mmCIF file of N, CA and C in Angstrom:
data_model
loop_
_atom_site.group_PDB
_atom_site.id
_atom_site.type_symbol
_atom_site.label_atom_id
_atom_site.label_comp_id
_atom_site.label_asym_id
_atom_site.label_seq_id
_atom_site.Cartn_x
_atom_site.Cartn_y
_atom_site.Cartn_z
ATOM 1 N N MET A 1 15.346 -43.264 -16.738
ATOM 2 C CA MET A 1 15.719 -42.443 -15.678
ATOM 3 C C MET A 1 14.644 -42.346 -14.617
ATOM 4 N N ASN A 2 14.910 -42.766 -13.360
ATOM 5 C CA ASN A 2 13.880 -42.745 -12.315
ATOM 6 C C ASN A 2 14.226 -41.575 -11.461
ATOM 7 N N ALA A 3 13.201 -40.822 -11.098
ATOM 8 C CA ALA A 3 13.440 -39.665 -10.173
ATOM 9 C C ALA A 3 12.495 -39.882 -9.086
ATOM 10 N N THR A 4 13.012 -39.615 -7.890
ATOM 11 C CA THR A 4 12.051 -39.669 -6.680
ATOM 12 C C THR A 4 12.121 -38.275 -6.063
ATOM 13 N N VAL A 5 10.949 -38.009 -5.513
ATOM 14 C CA VAL A 5 10.704 -36.592 -4.941
ATOM 15 C C VAL A 5 10.659 -36.887 -3.379
ATOM 16 N N ALA A 6 11.569 -36.336 -2.646
ATOM 17 C CA ALA A 6 11.576 -36.381 -1.180
ATOM 18 C C ALA A 6 10.460 -35.424 -0.526
ATOM 19 N N PRO A 7 9.763 -35.855 0.487
ATOM 20 C CA PRO A 7 8.831 -35.015 1.051
ATOM 21 C C PRO A 7 9.621 -33.833 1.689
ATOM 22 N N SER A 8 8.960 -32.615 1.452
ATOM 23 C CA SER A 8 9.679 -31.340 1.974
ATOM 24 C C SER A 8 9.514 -31.226 3.470
ATOM 25 N N SER A 9 8.343 -31.736 3.995
ATOM 26 C CA SER A 9 8.153 -31.487 5.428
ATOM 27 C C SER A 9 7.141 -32.633 5.888
ATOM 28 N N ASN A 10 7.324 -32.945 7.112
ATOM 29 C CA ASN A 10 6.418 -33.932 7.728
ATOM 30 C C ASN A 10 5.249 -33.356 8.419
ATOM 31 N N LEU A 11 5.270 -31.941 8.525
ATOM 32 C CA LEU A 11 4.255 -31.215 9.305
ATOM 33 C C LEU A 11 2.958 -31.118 8.335
ATOM 34 N N ARG A 12 1.851 -31.511 8.884
ATOM 35 C CA ARG A 12 0.589 -31.288 8.161
ATOM 36 C C ARG A 12 -0.414 -30.774 9.150
ATOM 37 N N PHE A 13 -0.981 -29.679 8.685
ATOM 38 C CA PHE A 13 -2.065 -29.020 9.576
ATOM 39 C C PHE A 13 -3.376 -29.218 9.031
ATOM 40 N N SER A 14 -4.242 -29.808 9.812
ATOM 41 C CA SER A 14 -5.532 -30.276 9.228
ATOM 42 C C SER A 14 -6.727 -29.404 9.824
ATOM 43 N N HIS A 15 -6.459 -28.638 10.817
ATOM 44 C CA HIS A 15 -7.502 -27.833 11.335
ATOM 45 C C HIS A 15 -7.065 -26.386 11.522
ATOM 46 N N HIS A 16 -7.877 -25.413 11.135
ATOM 47 C CA HIS A 16 -7.525 -24.035 11.175
ATOM 48 C C HIS A 16 -7.263 -23.426 12.447
ATOM 49 N N SER A 17 -8.019 -23.886 13.555
ATOM 50 C CA SER A 17 -7.813 -23.391 14.853
ATOM 51 C C SER A 17 -6.419 -23.974 15.461
ATOM 52 N N PHE A 18 -5.947 -25.086 14.973
ATOM 53 C CA PHE A 18 -4.700 -25.537 15.482
ATOM 54 C C PHE A 18 -3.615 -24.690 14.884
ATOM 55 N N VAL A 19 -3.728 -24.273 13.594
ATOM 56 C CA VAL A 19 -2.697 -23.541 12.970
ATOM 57 C C VAL A 19 -2.687 -22.094 13.638
ATOM 58 N N SER A 20 -3.861 -21.524 14.002
ATOM 59 C CA SER A 20 -3.803 -20.206 14.540
ATOM 60 C C SER A 20 -3.390 -20.253 15.994
ATOM 61 N N SER A 21 -3.288 -21.425 16.643
ATOM 62 C CA SER A 21 -2.959 -21.363 17.990
ATOM 63 C C SER A 21 -1.312 -21.538 18.051
ATOM 64 N N ILE A 22 -0.686 -21.907 16.999
ATOM 65 C CA ILE A 22 0.760 -21.890 16.935
ATOM 66 C C ILE A 22 1.252 -20.502 16.656
ATOM 67 N N PRO A 23 2.278 -19.957 17.433
ATOM 68 C CA PRO A 23 2.779 -18.710 17.202
ATOM 69 C C PRO A 23 3.404 -18.648 15.731
ATOM 70 N N ILE A 24 3.170 -17.503 15.073
ATOM 71 C CA ILE A 24 3.652 -17.372 13.769
ATOM 72 C C ILE A 24 5.084 -17.363 13.614
ATOM 73 N N VAL A 25 5.787 -17.036 14.588
ATOM 74 C CA VAL A 25 7.259 -17.217 14.458
ATOM 75 C C VAL A 25 7.744 -18.621 14.371
ATOM 76 N N ASN A 26 7.050 -19.575 15.076
ATOM 77 C CA ASN A 26 7.398 -21.001 14.939
ATOM 78 C C ASN A 26 6.993 -21.512 13.542
ATOM 79 N N ILE A 27 5.940 -21.096 13.010
ATOM 80 C CA ILE A 27 5.518 -21.589 11.558
ATOM 81 C C ILE A 27 6.560 -21.073 10.569
ATOM 82 N N ILE A 28 6.986 -19.829 10.734
ATOM 83 C CA ILE A 28 7.989 -19.253 9.789
ATOM 84 C C ILE A 28 9.311 -19.953 9.848
ATOM 85 N N SER A 29 9.643 -20.153 11.123
ATOM 86 C CA SER A 29 11.062 -20.844 11.340
ATOM 87 C C SER A 29 11.027 -22.218 10.855
ATOM 88 N N VAL A 30 9.957 -23.037 11.013
ATOM 89 C CA VAL A 30 9.867 -24.397 10.525
ATOM 90 C C VAL A 30 9.795 -24.379 9.040
ATOM 91 N N SER A 31 8.963 -23.471 8.385
ATOM 92 C CA SER A 31 8.872 -23.544 7.011
ATOM 93 C C SER A 31 10.019 -23.053 6.245
ATOM 94 N N LEU A 32 10.743 -22.112 6.786
ATOM 95 C CA LEU A 32 12.049 -21.615 6.183
ATOM 96 C C LEU A 32 13.301 -22.350 6.626
ATOM 97 N N ASN A 33 13.152 -23.197 7.676
ATOM 98 C CA ASN A 33 14.283 -23.866 8.194
ATOM 99 C C ASN A 33 15.234 -22.810 8.845
ATOM 100 N N LEU A 34 14.669 -21.880 9.612
ATOM 101 C CA LEU A 34 15.506 -20.821 10.298
ATOM 102 C C LEU A 34 15.320 -21.039 11.700
ATOM 103 N N PRO A 35 16.399 -20.598 12.485
ATOM 104 C CA PRO A 35 16.210 -20.529 13.878
ATOM 105 C C PRO A 35 15.178 -19.625 14.362
ATOM 106 N N SER A 36 14.578 -19.783 15.481
ATOM 107 C CA SER A 36 13.492 -18.921 15.991
ATOM 108 C C SER A 36 13.856 -17.357 16.065
ATOM 109 N N GLU A 37 15.107 -17.107 16.381
ATOM 110 C CA GLU A 37 15.494 -15.738 16.465
ATOM 111 C C GLU A 37 15.558 -14.978 15.089
ATOM 112 N N ALA A 38 15.938 -15.782 14.084
ATOM 113 C CA ALA A 38 16.018 -15.144 12.757
ATOM 114 C C ALA A 38 14.660 -14.974 12.124
ATOM 115 N N ALA A 39 13.759 -15.759 12.534
ATOM 116 C CA ALA A 39 12.386 -15.629 12.020
ATOM 117 C C ALA A 39 11.648 -14.473 12.581
ATOM 118 N N LYS A 40 12.051 -13.989 13.788
ATOM 119 C CA LYS A 40 11.416 -12.837 14.407
ATOM 120 C C LYS A 40 11.616 -11.563 13.608
ATOM 121 N N GLY A 41 12.564 -11.561 12.851
ATOM 122 C CA GLY A 41 12.834 -10.309 11.961
ATOM 123 C C GLY A 41 11.973 -10.281 10.765
ATOM 124 N N ILE A 42 11.419 -11.488 10.359
ATOM 125 C CA ILE A 42 10.556 -11.560 9.156
ATOM 126 C C ILE A 42 9.195 -11.271 9.487
ATOM 127 N N VAL A 43 8.711 -11.430 10.627
ATOM 128 C CA VAL A 43 7.346 -11.283 11.022
ATOM 129 C C VAL A 43 6.971 -9.803 10.940
ATOM 130 N N LEU A 44 5.949 -9.484 10.196
ATOM 131 C CA LEU A 44 5.502 -8.117 10.043
ATOM 132 C C LEU A 44 4.293 -7.780 10.955
ATOM 133 N N CYS A 45 3.314 -8.701 10.983
ATOM 134 C CA CYS A 45 2.112 -8.488 11.820
ATOM 135 C C CYS A 45 2.099 -9.673 12.884
ATOM 136 N N HIS A 46 2.052 -9.271 14.116
ATOM 137 C CA HIS A 46 2.095 -10.327 15.174
ATOM 138 C C HIS A 46 0.667 -10.882 15.550
ATOM 139 N N SER A 47 -0.279 -10.120 15.281
ATOM 140 C CA SER A 47 -1.639 -10.562 15.843
ATOM 141 C C SER A 47 -2.716 -10.236 14.866
ATOM 142 N N GLU A 48 -3.760 -10.888 14.918
ATOM 143 C CA GLU A 48 -5.049 -10.547 14.078
ATOM 144 C C GLU A 48 -5.523 -9.208 14.198
ATOM 145 N N ARG A 49 -5.401 -8.744 15.515
ATOM 146 C CA ARG A 49 -5.867 -7.315 15.916
ATOM 147 C C ARG A 49 -4.993 -6.354 15.068
ATOM 148 N N GLU A 50 -3.738 -6.538 14.975
ATOM 149 C CA GLU A 50 -2.903 -5.603 14.173
ATOM 150 C C GLU A 50 -3.163 -5.607 12.750
ATOM 151 N N ILE A 51 -3.578 -6.913 12.100
ATOM 152 C CA ILE A 51 -3.882 -6.968 10.830
ATOM 153 C C ILE A 51 -5.175 -6.347 10.498
ATOM 154 N N ASP A 52 -6.201 -6.450 11.470
ATOM 155 C CA ASP A 52 -7.404 -5.779 11.344
ATOM 156 C C ASP A 52 -7.323 -4.238 11.368
ATOM 157 N N ARG A 53 -6.356 -3.781 12.322
ATOM 158 C CA ARG A 53 -6.185 -2.362 12.334
ATOM 159 C C ARG A 53 -5.576 -1.813 11.053
ATOM 160 N N ARG A 54 -4.636 -2.604 10.510
ATOM 161 C CA ARG A 54 -4.033 -2.018 9.201
ATOM 162 C C ARG A 54 -5.078 -2.148 8.077
ATOM 163 N N MET A 55 -5.982 -3.167 8.099
ATOM 164 C CA MET A 55 -6.898 -3.326 7.001
ATOM 165 C C MET A 55 -8.039 -2.159 7.113
ATOM 166 N N SER A 56 -8.235 -1.556 8.307
ATOM 167 C CA SER A 56 -9.253 -0.606 8.423
ATOM 168 C C SER A 56 -8.818 0.813 8.194
ATOM 169 N N ASP A 57 -7.540 1.018 7.747
ATOM 170 C CA ASP A 57 -6.938 2.252 7.590
ATOM 171 C C ASP A 57 -7.436 2.804 6.187
ATOM 172 N N TRP A 58 -8.247 3.943 6.206
ATOM 173 C CA TRP A 58 -8.768 4.431 5.064
ATOM 174 C C TRP A 58 -8.012 5.645 4.534
ATOM 175 N N GLY A 59 -6.974 6.057 5.312
ATOM 176 C CA GLY A 59 -6.178 7.258 5.001
ATOM 177 C C GLY A 59 -5.637 7.379 3.708
ATOM 178 N N PRO A 60 -4.829 6.358 3.269
ATOM 179 C CA PRO A 60 -4.308 6.275 1.867
ATOM 180 C C PRO A 60 -5.378 6.324 0.791
ATOM 181 N N VAL A 61 -6.496 5.752 1.052
ATOM 182 C CA VAL A 61 -7.628 5.793 0.130
ATOM 183 C C VAL A 61 -8.097 7.174 -0.111
ATOM 184 N N PHE A 62 -8.408 7.855 1.008
ATOM 185 C CA PHE A 62 -8.919 9.145 0.975
ATOM 186 C C PHE A 62 -7.950 10.069 0.303
ATOM 187 N N VAL A 63 -6.732 10.011 0.797
ATOM 188 C CA VAL A 63 -5.644 10.998 0.243
ATOM 189 C C VAL A 63 -5.527 10.792 -1.275
ATOM 190 N N ALA A 64 -5.527 9.590 -1.731
ATOM 191 C CA ALA A 64 -5.310 9.325 -3.121
ATOM 192 C C ALA A 64 -6.518 9.800 -4.011
ATOM 193 N N VAL A 65 -7.660 9.594 -3.489
ATOM 194 C CA VAL A 65 -8.933 10.108 -4.187
ATOM 195 C C VAL A 65 -8.987 11.575 -4.201
ATOM 196 N N VAL A 66 -8.727 12.193 -3.057
ATOM 197 C CA VAL A 66 -8.802 13.741 -3.135
ATOM 198 C C VAL A 66 -7.674 14.276 -3.915
ATOM 199 N N LEU A 67 -6.454 13.858 -3.823
ATOM 200 C CA LEU A 67 -5.394 14.330 -4.699
ATOM 201 C C LEU A 67 -5.658 13.997 -6.245
ATOM 202 N N PHE A 68 -6.254 12.929 -6.523
ATOM 203 C CA PHE A 68 -6.443 12.692 -7.937
ATOM 204 C C PHE A 68 -7.470 13.622 -8.484
ATOM 205 N N ILE A 69 -8.549 13.984 -7.782
ATOM 206 C CA ILE A 69 -9.577 14.916 -8.206
ATOM 207 C C ILE A 69 -8.903 16.322 -8.244
ATOM 208 N N LEU A 70 -8.237 16.799 -7.234
ATOM 209 C CA LEU A 70 -7.637 18.089 -7.179
ATOM 210 C C LEU A 70 -6.524 18.341 -8.270
ATOM 211 N N ILE A 71 -5.730 17.321 -8.526
ATOM 212 C CA ILE A 71 -4.590 17.431 -9.377
ATOM 213 C C ILE A 71 -4.864 17.128 -10.817
ATOM 214 N N THR A 72 -6.114 16.688 -11.119
ATOM 215 C CA THR A 72 -6.516 16.385 -12.538
ATOM 216 C C THR A 72 -6.223 17.612 -13.472
ATOM 217 N N PRO A 73 -5.488 17.427 -14.402
ATOM 218 C CA PRO A 73 -5.038 18.555 -15.412
ATOM 219 C C PRO A 73 -6.304 19.162 -15.963
ATOM 220 N N GLY A 74 -6.392 20.546 -15.761
ATOM 221 C CA GLY A 74 -7.546 21.299 -16.429
ATOM 222 C C GLY A 74 -8.716 21.511 -15.499
ATOM 223 N N LEU A 75 -8.749 20.774 -14.432
ATOM 224 C CA LEU A 75 -9.977 20.915 -13.576
ATOM 225 C C LEU A 75 -9.978 22.174 -12.681
ATOM 226 N N LEU A 76 -8.950 22.184 -11.766
ATOM 227 C CA LEU A 76 -8.689 23.515 -11.137
ATOM 228 C C LEU A 76 -7.668 24.360 -11.693
ATOM 229 N N PHE A 77 -6.483 23.588 -12.137
ATOM 230 C CA PHE A 77 -5.414 24.359 -12.849
ATOM 231 C C PHE A 77 -4.682 23.447 -13.728
ATOM 232 N N GLN A 78 -3.977 23.992 -14.580
ATOM 233 C CA GLN A 78 -3.088 23.232 -15.577
ATOM 234 C C GLN A 78 -1.765 23.753 -15.813
ATOM 235 N N VAL A 79 -0.738 22.999 -15.602
ATOM 236 C CA VAL A 79 0.684 23.421 -15.756
ATOM 237 C C VAL A 79 1.269 22.569 -16.769
ATOM 238 N N PRO A 80 1.830 22.955 -17.834
ATOM 239 C CA PRO A 80 1.754 24.253 -18.455
ATOM 240 C C PRO A 80 0.469 24.316 -19.135
ATOM 241 N N GLY A 81 -0.099 25.540 -19.176
ATOM 242 C CA GLY A 81 -1.398 25.906 -19.955
ATOM 243 C C GLY A 81 -1.237 25.994 -21.383
ATOM 244 N N ARG A 82 -2.266 26.179 -22.141
ATOM 245 C CA ARG A 82 -2.176 26.326 -23.571
ATOM 246 C C ARG A 82 -1.654 27.657 -23.992
ATOM 247 N N HIS A 83 -1.930 28.679 -23.265
ATOM 248 C CA HIS A 83 -1.485 29.985 -23.618
ATOM 249 C C HIS A 83 -0.539 30.697 -22.567
ATOM 250 N N ARG A 84 -0.591 30.188 -21.435
ATOM 251 C CA ARG A 84 0.212 30.744 -20.413
ATOM 252 C C ARG A 84 0.869 29.598 -19.583
ATOM 253 N N PHE A 85 1.866 29.943 -18.704
ATOM 254 C CA PHE A 85 2.472 28.815 -17.862
ATOM 255 C C PHE A 85 1.545 28.099 -17.023
ATOM 256 N N ILE A 86 0.582 28.714 -16.330
ATOM 257 C CA ILE A 86 -0.454 28.133 -15.633
ATOM 258 C C ILE A 86 -1.779 28.731 -15.885
ATOM 259 N N GLU A 87 -2.809 27.880 -16.158
ATOM 260 C CA GLU A 87 -4.207 28.377 -16.356
ATOM 261 C C GLU A 87 -5.080 27.636 -15.494
ATOM 262 N N PHE A 88 -6.187 28.429 -15.085
ATOM 263 C CA PHE A 88 -7.029 27.891 -14.051
ATOM 264 C C PHE A 88 -8.397 27.635 -14.652
ATOM 265 N N GLY A 89 -9.000 26.432 -14.439
ATOM 266 C CA GLY A 89 -10.311 26.011 -14.799
ATOM 267 C C GLY A 89 -10.564 26.019 -16.360
ATOM 268 N N ASN A 90 -9.642 25.591 -17.131
ATOM 269 C CA ASN A 90 -9.916 25.689 -18.572
ATOM 270 C C ASN A 90 -10.480 24.395 -19.179
ATOM 271 N N PHE A 91 -10.413 23.293 -18.440
ATOM 272 C CA PHE A 91 -10.951 21.972 -18.798
ATOM 273 C C PHE A 91 -10.312 21.486 -20.078
ATOM 274 N N HIS A 92 -9.039 21.820 -20.285
ATOM 275 C CA HIS A 92 -8.219 21.255 -21.488
ATOM 276 C C HIS A 92 -7.073 20.569 -20.853
ATOM 277 N N THR A 93 -6.501 19.713 -21.601
ATOM 278 C CA THR A 93 -5.184 19.034 -21.234
ATOM 279 C C THR A 93 -4.277 18.780 -22.373
ATOM 280 N N SER A 94 -3.106 18.432 -22.069
ATOM 281 C CA SER A 94 -2.073 18.025 -23.084
ATOM 282 C C SER A 94 -1.203 16.989 -22.468
ATOM 283 N N GLY A 95 -0.386 16.366 -23.355
ATOM 284 C CA GLY A 95 0.439 15.350 -22.894
ATOM 285 C C GLY A 95 1.502 15.818 -21.784
ATOM 286 N N VAL A 96 2.025 17.010 -22.074
ATOM 287 C CA VAL A 96 3.021 17.564 -21.219
ATOM 288 C C VAL A 96 2.378 17.870 -19.919
ATOM 289 N N SER A 97 1.214 18.412 -19.856
ATOM 290 C CA SER A 97 0.542 18.769 -18.590
ATOM 291 C C SER A 97 0.166 17.453 -17.816
ATOM 292 N N ILE A 98 -0.232 16.317 -18.507
ATOM 293 C CA ILE A 98 -0.509 15.091 -17.828
ATOM 294 C C ILE A 98 0.788 14.598 -17.236
ATOM 295 N N LEU A 99 1.942 14.752 -17.829
ATOM 296 C CA LEU A 99 3.297 14.313 -17.225
ATOM 297 C C LEU A 99 3.564 15.195 -16.061
ATOM 298 N N VAL A 100 3.404 16.576 -16.098
ATOM 299 C CA VAL A 100 3.684 17.355 -15.068
ATOM 300 C C VAL A 100 2.708 17.151 -13.843
ATOM 301 N N HIS A 101 1.535 16.922 -14.114
ATOM 302 C CA HIS A 101 0.502 16.712 -12.911
ATOM 303 C C HIS A 101 0.783 15.355 -12.311
ATOM 304 N N THR A 102 1.311 14.340 -13.164
ATOM 305 C CA THR A 102 1.586 13.018 -12.657
ATOM 306 C C THR A 102 2.746 13.190 -11.685
ATOM 307 N N ILE A 103 3.751 13.953 -11.972
ATOM 308 C CA ILE A 103 5.008 14.173 -11.182
ATOM 309 C C ILE A 103 4.451 14.908 -9.854
ATOM 310 N N ILE A 104 3.534 15.913 -9.907
ATOM 311 C CA ILE A 104 2.997 16.543 -8.743
ATOM 312 C C ILE A 104 2.246 15.634 -7.949
ATOM 313 N N TYR A 105 1.496 14.867 -8.439
ATOM 314 C CA TYR A 105 0.582 13.828 -7.802
ATOM 315 C C TYR A 105 1.489 12.840 -6.920
ATOM 316 N N PHE A 106 2.622 12.332 -7.645
ATOM 317 C CA PHE A 106 3.390 11.363 -7.043
ATOM 318 C C PHE A 106 4.214 12.022 -5.852
ATOM 319 N N ALA A 107 4.654 13.289 -5.980
ATOM 320 C CA ALA A 107 5.358 13.873 -4.968
ATOM 321 C C ALA A 107 4.410 14.143 -3.729
ATOM 322 N N LEU A 108 3.216 14.692 -4.038
ATOM 323 C CA LEU A 108 2.309 14.940 -2.897
ATOM 324 C C LEU A 108 1.784 13.553 -2.201
ATOM 325 N N ILE A 109 1.608 12.556 -2.892
ATOM 326 C CA ILE A 109 1.138 11.358 -2.368
ATOM 327 C C ILE A 109 2.360 10.688 -1.505
ATOM 328 N N CYS A 110 3.520 10.788 -1.866
ATOM 329 C CA CYS A 110 4.613 10.401 -1.051
ATOM 330 C C CYS A 110 4.723 11.194 0.185
ATOM 331 N N ILE A 111 4.555 12.473 0.095
ATOM 332 C CA ILE A 111 4.658 13.410 1.249
ATOM 333 C C ILE A 111 3.587 12.984 2.239
ATOM 334 N N PHE A 112 2.314 12.889 1.791
ATOM 335 C CA PHE A 112 1.230 12.562 2.715
ATOM 336 C C PHE A 112 1.240 11.131 3.245
ATOM 337 N N LEU A 113 1.599 10.152 2.507
ATOM 338 C CA LEU A 113 1.557 8.841 2.885
ATOM 339 C C LEU A 113 2.816 8.283 3.593
ATOM 340 N N LEU A 114 4.032 8.771 3.113
ATOM 341 C CA LEU A 114 5.174 8.248 3.709
ATOM 342 C C LEU A 114 5.828 9.291 4.838
ATOM 343 N N ALA A 115 5.785 10.483 4.611
ATOM 344 C CA ALA A 115 6.368 11.471 5.596
ATOM 345 C C ALA A 115 5.366 11.854 6.656
ATOM 346 N N VAL A 116 4.097 12.233 6.277
ATOM 347 C CA VAL A 116 3.165 12.689 7.256
ATOM 348 C C VAL A 116 2.410 11.405 7.822
ATOM 349 N N ARG A 117 2.239 10.333 7.101
ATOM 350 C CA ARG A 117 1.566 9.136 7.538
ATOM 351 C C ARG A 117 0.156 9.439 7.949
ATOM 352 N N VAL A 118 -0.721 9.854 6.986
ATOM 353 C CA VAL A 118 -2.038 10.157 7.251
ATOM 354 C C VAL A 118 -2.828 8.872 7.438
ATOM 355 N N HIS A 119 -3.494 8.719 8.610
ATOM 356 C CA HIS A 119 -4.287 7.537 8.936
ATOM 357 C C HIS A 119 -5.727 7.972 9.218
ATOM 358 N N VAL A 120 -6.725 7.229 8.672
ATOM 359 C CA VAL A 120 -8.194 7.449 9.110
ATOM 360 C C VAL A 120 -8.705 6.041 9.403
ATOM 361 N N HIS A 121 -9.061 5.889 10.566
ATOM 362 C CA HIS A 121 -9.685 4.589 10.975
ATOM 363 C C HIS A 121 -11.149 4.775 11.253
ATOM 364 N N LEU A 122 -11.967 3.933 10.564
ATOM 365 C CA LEU A 122 -13.452 3.985 10.673
ATOM 366 C C LEU A 122 -13.999 2.809 11.271
ATOM 367 N N GLY A 123 -14.846 2.886 12.091
ATOM 368 C CA GLY A 123 -15.522 1.801 12.740
ATOM 369 C C GLY A 123 -14.903 1.316 13.914
#
């Protein structure tokens, strides 16, 4: 049984500057065999400047680190505590309190990153 593989595309890019000079919409439309109008809905970043701006956003990192430190079970508070519903600064934890603090962390990180959209740009 003989099988032949047809070439998928005749386009070959040999130089990086040549590829970056072609609009990204045309590259997507050629590689996905889409009309140019359909490819415009797929493009998320239009320029290197927008990619750099998104890469320099430290807001999600800071929010995640601060919330992780503040919501750690037993550090500032613990829900449920060992002897009461809420205890402050007891430095103990349990499986149930880890689950409760995980749900609180997830809810707060969704609020700050998705609803409030905290952004910190450095440099």
